[in-house]
mmCIF file of C-alpha atoms in Angstrom:
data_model
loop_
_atom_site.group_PDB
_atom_site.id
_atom_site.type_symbol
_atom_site.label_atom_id
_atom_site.label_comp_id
_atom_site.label_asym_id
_atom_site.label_seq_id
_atom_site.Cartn_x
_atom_site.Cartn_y
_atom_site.Cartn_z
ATOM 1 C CA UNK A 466 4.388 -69.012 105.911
ATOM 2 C CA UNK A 467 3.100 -72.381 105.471
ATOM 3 C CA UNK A 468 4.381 -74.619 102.687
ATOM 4 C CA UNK A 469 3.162 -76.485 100.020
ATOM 5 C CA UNK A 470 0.387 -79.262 100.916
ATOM 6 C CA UNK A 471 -0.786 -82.222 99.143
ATOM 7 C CA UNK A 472 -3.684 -84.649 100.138
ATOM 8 C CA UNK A 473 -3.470 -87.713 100.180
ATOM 9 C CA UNK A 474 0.209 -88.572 101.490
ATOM 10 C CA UNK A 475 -0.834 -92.121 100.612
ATOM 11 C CA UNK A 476 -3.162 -93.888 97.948
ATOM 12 C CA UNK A 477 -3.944 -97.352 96.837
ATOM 13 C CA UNK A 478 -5.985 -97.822 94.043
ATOM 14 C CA UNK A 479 -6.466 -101.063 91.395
ATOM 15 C CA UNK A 480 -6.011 -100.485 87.599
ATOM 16 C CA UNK A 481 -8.779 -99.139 85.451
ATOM 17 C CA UNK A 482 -9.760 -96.910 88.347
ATOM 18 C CA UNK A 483 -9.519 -93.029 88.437
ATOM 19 C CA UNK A 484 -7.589 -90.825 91.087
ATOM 20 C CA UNK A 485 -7.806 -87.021 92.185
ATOM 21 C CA UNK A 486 -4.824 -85.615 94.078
ATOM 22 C CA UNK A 487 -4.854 -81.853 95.582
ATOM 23 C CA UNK A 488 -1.908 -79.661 95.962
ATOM 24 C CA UNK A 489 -2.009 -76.450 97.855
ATOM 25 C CA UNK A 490 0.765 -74.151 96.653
ATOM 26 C CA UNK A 491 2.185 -71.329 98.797
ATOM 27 C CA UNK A 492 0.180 -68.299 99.959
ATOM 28 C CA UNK A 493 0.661 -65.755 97.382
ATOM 29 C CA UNK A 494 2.209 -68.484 94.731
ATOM 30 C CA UNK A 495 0.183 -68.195 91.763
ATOM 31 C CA UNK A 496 1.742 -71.561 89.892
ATOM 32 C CA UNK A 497 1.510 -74.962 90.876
ATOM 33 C CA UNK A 498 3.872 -77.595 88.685
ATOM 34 C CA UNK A 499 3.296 -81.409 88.992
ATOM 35 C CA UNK A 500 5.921 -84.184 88.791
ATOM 36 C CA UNK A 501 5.950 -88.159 88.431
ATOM 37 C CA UNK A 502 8.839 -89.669 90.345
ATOM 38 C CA UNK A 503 9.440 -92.960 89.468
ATOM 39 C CA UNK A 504 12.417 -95.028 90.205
ATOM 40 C CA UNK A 505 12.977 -95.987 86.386
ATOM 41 C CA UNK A 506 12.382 -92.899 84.677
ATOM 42 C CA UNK A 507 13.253 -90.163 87.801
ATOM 43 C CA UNK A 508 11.882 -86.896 87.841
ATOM 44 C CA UNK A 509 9.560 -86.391 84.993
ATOM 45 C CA UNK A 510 7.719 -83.207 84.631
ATOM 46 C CA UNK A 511 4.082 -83.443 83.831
ATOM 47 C CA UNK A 512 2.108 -79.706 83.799
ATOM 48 C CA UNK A 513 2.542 -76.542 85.261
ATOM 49 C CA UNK A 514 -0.517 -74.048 85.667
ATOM 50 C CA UNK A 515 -0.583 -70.733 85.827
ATOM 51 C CA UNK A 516 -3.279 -68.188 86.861
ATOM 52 C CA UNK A 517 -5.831 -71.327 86.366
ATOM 53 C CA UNK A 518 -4.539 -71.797 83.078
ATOM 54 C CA UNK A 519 -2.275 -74.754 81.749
ATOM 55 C CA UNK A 520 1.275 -73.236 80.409
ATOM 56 C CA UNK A 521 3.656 -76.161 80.149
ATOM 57 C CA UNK A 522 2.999 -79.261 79.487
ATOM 58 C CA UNK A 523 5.209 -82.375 79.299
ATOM 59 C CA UNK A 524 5.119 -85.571 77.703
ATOM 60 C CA UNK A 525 2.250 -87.655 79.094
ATOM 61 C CA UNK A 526 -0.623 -89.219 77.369
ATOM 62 C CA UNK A 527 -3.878 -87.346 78.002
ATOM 63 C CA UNK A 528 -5.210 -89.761 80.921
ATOM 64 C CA UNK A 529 -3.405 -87.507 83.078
ATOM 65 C CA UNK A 530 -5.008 -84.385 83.437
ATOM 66 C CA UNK A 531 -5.265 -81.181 85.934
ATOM 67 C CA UNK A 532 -6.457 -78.144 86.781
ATOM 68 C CA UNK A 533 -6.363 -74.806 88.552
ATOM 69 C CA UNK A 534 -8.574 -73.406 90.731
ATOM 70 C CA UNK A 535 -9.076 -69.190 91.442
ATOM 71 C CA UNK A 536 -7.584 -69.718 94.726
ATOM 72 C CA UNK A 537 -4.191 -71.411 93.266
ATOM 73 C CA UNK A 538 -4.773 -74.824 94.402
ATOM 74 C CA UNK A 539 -4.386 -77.550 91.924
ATOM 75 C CA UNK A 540 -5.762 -80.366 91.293
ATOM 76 C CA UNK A 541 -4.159 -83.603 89.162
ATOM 77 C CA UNK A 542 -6.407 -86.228 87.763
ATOM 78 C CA UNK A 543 -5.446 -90.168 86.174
ATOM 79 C CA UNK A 544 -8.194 -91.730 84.642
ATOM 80 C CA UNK A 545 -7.977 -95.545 83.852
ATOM 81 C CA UNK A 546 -4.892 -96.202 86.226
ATOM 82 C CA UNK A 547 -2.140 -98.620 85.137
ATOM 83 C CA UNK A 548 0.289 -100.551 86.890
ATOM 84 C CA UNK A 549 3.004 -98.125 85.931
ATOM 85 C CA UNK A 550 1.278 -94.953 86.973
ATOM 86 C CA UNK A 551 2.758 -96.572 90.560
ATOM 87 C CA UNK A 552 4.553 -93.487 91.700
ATOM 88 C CA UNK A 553 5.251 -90.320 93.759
ATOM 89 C CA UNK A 554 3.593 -87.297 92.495
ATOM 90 C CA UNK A 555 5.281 -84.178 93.640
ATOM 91 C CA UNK A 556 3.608 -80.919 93.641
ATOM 92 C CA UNK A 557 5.563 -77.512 93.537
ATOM 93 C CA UNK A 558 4.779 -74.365 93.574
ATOM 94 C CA UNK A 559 6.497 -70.721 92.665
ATOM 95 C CA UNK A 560 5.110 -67.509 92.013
ATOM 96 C CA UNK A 561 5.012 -68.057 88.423
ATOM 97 C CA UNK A 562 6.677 -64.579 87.192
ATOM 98 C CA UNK A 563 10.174 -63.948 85.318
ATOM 99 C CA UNK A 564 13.364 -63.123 86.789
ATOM 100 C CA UNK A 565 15.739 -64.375 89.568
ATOM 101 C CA UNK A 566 13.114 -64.467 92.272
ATOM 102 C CA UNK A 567 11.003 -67.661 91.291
ATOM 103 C CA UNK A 568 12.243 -70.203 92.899
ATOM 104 C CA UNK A 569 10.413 -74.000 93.294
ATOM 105 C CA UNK A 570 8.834 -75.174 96.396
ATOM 106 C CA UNK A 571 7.904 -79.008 96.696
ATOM 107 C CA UNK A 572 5.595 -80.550 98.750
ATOM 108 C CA UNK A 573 5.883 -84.073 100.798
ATOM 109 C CA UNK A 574 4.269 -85.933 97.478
ATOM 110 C CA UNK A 575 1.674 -88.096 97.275
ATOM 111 C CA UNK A 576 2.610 -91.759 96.549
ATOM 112 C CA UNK A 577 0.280 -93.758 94.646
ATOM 113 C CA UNK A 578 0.328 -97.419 94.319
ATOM 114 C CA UNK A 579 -1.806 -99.051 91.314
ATOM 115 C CA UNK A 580 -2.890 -103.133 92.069
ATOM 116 C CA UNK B 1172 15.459 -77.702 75.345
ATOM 117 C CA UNK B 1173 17.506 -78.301 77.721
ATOM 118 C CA UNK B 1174 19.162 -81.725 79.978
ATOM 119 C CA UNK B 1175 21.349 -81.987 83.011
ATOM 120 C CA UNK B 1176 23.650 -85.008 83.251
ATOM 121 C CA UNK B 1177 24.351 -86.197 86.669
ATOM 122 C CA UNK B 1178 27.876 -88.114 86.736
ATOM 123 C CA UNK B 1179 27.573 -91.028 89.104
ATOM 124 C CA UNK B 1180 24.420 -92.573 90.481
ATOM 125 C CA UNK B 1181 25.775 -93.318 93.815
ATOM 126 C CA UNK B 1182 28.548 -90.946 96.106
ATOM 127 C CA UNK B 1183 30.043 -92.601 98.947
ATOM 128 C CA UNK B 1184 32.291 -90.329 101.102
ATOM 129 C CA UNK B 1185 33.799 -90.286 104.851
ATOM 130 C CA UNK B 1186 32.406 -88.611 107.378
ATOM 131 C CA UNK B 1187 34.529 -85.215 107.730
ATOM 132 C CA UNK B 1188 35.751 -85.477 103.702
ATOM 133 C CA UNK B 1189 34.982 -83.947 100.720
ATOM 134 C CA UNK B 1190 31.834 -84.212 98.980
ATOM 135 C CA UNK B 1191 31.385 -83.599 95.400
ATOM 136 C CA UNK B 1192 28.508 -84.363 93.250
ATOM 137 C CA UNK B 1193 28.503 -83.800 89.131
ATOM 138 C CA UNK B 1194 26.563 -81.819 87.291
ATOM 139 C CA UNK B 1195 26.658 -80.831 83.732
ATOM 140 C CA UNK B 1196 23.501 -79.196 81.703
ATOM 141 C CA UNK B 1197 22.802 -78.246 77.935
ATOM 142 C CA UNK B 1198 20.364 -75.165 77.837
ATOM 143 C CA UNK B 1199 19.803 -73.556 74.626
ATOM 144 C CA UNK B 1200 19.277 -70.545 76.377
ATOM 145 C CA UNK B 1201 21.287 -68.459 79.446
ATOM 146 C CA UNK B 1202 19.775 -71.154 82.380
ATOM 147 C CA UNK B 1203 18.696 -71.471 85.459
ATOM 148 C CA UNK B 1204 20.629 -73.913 87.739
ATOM 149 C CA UNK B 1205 19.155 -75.740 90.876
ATOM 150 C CA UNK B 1206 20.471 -77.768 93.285
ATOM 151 C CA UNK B 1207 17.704 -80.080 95.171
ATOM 152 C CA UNK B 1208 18.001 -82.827 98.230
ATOM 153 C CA UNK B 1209 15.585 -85.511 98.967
ATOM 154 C CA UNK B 1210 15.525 -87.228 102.010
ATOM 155 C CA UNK B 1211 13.464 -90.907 102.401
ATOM 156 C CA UNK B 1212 9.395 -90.505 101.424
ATOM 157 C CA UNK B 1213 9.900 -86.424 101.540
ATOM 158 C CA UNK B 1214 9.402 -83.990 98.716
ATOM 159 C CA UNK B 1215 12.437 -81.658 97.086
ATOM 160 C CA UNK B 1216 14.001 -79.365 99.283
ATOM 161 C CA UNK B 1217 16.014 -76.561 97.544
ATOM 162 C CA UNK B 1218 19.627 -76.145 97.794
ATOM 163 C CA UNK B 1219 20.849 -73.274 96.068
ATOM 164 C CA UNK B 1220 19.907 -71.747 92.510
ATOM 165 C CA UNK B 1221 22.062 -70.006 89.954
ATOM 166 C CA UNK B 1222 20.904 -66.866 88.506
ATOM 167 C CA UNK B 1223 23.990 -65.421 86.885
ATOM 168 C CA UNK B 1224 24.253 -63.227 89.513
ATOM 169 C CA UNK B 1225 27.515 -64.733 90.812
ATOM 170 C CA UNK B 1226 29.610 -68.179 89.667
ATOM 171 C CA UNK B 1227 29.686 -69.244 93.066
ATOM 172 C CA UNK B 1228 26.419 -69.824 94.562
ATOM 173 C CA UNK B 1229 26.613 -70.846 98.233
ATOM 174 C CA UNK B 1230 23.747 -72.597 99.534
ATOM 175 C CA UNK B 1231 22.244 -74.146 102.777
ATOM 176 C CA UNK B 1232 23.520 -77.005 105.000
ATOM 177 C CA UNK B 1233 27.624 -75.638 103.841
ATOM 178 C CA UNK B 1234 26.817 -76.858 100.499
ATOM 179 C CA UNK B 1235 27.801 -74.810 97.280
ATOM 180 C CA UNK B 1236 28.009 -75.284 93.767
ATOM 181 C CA UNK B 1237 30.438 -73.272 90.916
ATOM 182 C CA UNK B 1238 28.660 -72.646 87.529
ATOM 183 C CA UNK B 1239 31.579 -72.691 84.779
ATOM 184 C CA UNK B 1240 29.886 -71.526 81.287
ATOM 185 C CA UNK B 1241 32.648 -73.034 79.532
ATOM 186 C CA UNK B 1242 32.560 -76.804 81.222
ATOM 187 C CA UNK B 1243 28.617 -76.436 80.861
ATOM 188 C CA UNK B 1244 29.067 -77.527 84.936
ATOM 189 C CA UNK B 1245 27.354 -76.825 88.015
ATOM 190 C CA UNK B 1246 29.641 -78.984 90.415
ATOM 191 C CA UNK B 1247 28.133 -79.072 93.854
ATOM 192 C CA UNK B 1248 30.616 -79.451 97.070
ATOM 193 C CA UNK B 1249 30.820 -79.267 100.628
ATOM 194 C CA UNK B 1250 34.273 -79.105 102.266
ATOM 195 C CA UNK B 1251 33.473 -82.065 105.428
ATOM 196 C CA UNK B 1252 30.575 -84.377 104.964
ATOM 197 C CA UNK B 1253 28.644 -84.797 107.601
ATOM 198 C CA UNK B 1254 26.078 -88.181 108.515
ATOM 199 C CA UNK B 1255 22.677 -86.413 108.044
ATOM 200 C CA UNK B 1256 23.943 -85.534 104.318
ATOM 201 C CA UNK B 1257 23.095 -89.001 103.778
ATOM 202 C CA UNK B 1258 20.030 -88.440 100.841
ATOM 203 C CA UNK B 1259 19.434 -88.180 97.310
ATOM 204 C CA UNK B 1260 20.489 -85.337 95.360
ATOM 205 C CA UNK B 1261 19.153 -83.758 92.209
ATOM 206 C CA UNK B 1262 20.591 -80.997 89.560
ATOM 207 C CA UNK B 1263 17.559 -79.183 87.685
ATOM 208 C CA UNK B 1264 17.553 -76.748 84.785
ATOM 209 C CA UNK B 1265 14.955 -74.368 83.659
ATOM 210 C CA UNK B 1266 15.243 -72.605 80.169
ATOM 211 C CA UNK B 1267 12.292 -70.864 80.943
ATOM 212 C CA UNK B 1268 12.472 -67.101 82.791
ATOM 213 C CA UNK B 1269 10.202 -69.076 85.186
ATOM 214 C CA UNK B 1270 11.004 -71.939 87.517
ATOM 215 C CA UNK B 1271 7.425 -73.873 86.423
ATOM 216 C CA UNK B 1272 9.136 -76.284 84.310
ATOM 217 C CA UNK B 1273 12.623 -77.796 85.088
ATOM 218 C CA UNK B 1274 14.242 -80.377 83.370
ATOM 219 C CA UNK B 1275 15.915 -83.067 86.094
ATOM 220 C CA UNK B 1276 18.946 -85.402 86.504
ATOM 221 C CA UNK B 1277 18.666 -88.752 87.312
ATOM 222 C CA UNK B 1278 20.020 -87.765 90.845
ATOM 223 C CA UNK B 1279 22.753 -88.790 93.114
ATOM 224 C CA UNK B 1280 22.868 -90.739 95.901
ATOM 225 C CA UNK B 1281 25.222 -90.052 98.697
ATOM 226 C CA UNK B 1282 26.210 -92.300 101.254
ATOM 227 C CA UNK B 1283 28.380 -91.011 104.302
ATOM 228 C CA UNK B 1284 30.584 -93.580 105.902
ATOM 229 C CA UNK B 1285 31.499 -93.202 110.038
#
């Protein structure tokens, strides 16, 4: 079973501009969960879909947004980049339902680096 | 709401000794425990997980990690520490009955020594 993708591995973009970033969860997984990673703040949790609908969210202004599509794959969206948006976005994915079994998947992350 | 604290920011051990990382959580509600590794410019890989279905979790790679309700702890260990354990490691809670959100440490990073 293949695991969870993300496009790009890589971005550089300049503040003020606007970035997409796709994650591809497991076959079968029905919820994708996005993370910042940042060497000053860690792990940060930003949104988790479910079933193309948005059912956790954490504490980040509304620049950052996302989305599910009917397929499971997920897409994350900045708008008006800043410097401190600099960062590795992780992607996860799980099957989204109650009980022992879900377990999170990462993928490689996407790092983005705002000039 | 619930928080893991992760004692120590950096681990050094010997090759061939004892590694043991800290982990303590507050959870509101029963929790679920994970155990992640990160090696350089890679996503999360997933140690072990505690369910309540046993204290003792045992987990890939030799590692293994004791959840003690009354320490509010979920030590991870591995008897002999091997080079390629060399990485960061992360203790995650989720409050939910799902594993979409989890609540992170600031992670640990372990250093093996020859």
């Amino acid at each position: 079973k293949a695991g969870v993708t993300q496009t790009p591995r890589y971005l550089i973009k300049t503040r003020g501009q606007q970035v997409t970033l796709s994650c591809s969860p497991i076959s079968g997984h029905r919820s994708v969960s996005w993370y910042q990673q940042t060497p000053g703040q860690g792990l940060q949790f930003l949104f988790e879909y479910f079933s193309e609908t948005q059912r956790n969210k954490g504490n980040f202004p509304g620049r950052f947004s996302g989305r599910q599509f009917s397929n499971s794959r997920s897409e994350m969206n900045v708008s008006t980049l800043e410097l401190g948006d600099s960062a590795l976005y992780l992607c996860a994915s799980s099957t989204g339902t109650s009980g022992i079994t879900d377990t999170q998947y990462f993928g490689p992350g996407t790092r983005l680096t705002v000039l | 709401a619930q928080s893991v604290t992760q004692l120590g920011s950096h681990v050094s051990v010997s090759e061939g000794a004892l590694v043991l990382l800290r982990c303590n959580y507050s959870s509101s509600v029963p929790p679920y425990l994970f155990w992640y590794v990160q090696y350089p410019n890679q996503g999360l890989q997933l140690l072990l997980k505690y369910t309540s279905a046993a204290t003792l979790v045992k987990g890939i790679n030799g590692f293994e990690a004791e959840f003690k309700k009354s320490e509010t702890s979920f030590h991870l260990t591995k008897p002999s520490a091997h080079m390629s354990d060399a990485a960061e490691y992360f203790c995650a809670v989720s409050g939910n009955t799902n594993a979409g959100k989890s609540t992170f440490g600031d992670g640990t990073t372990l250093t093996v020594k020859p």
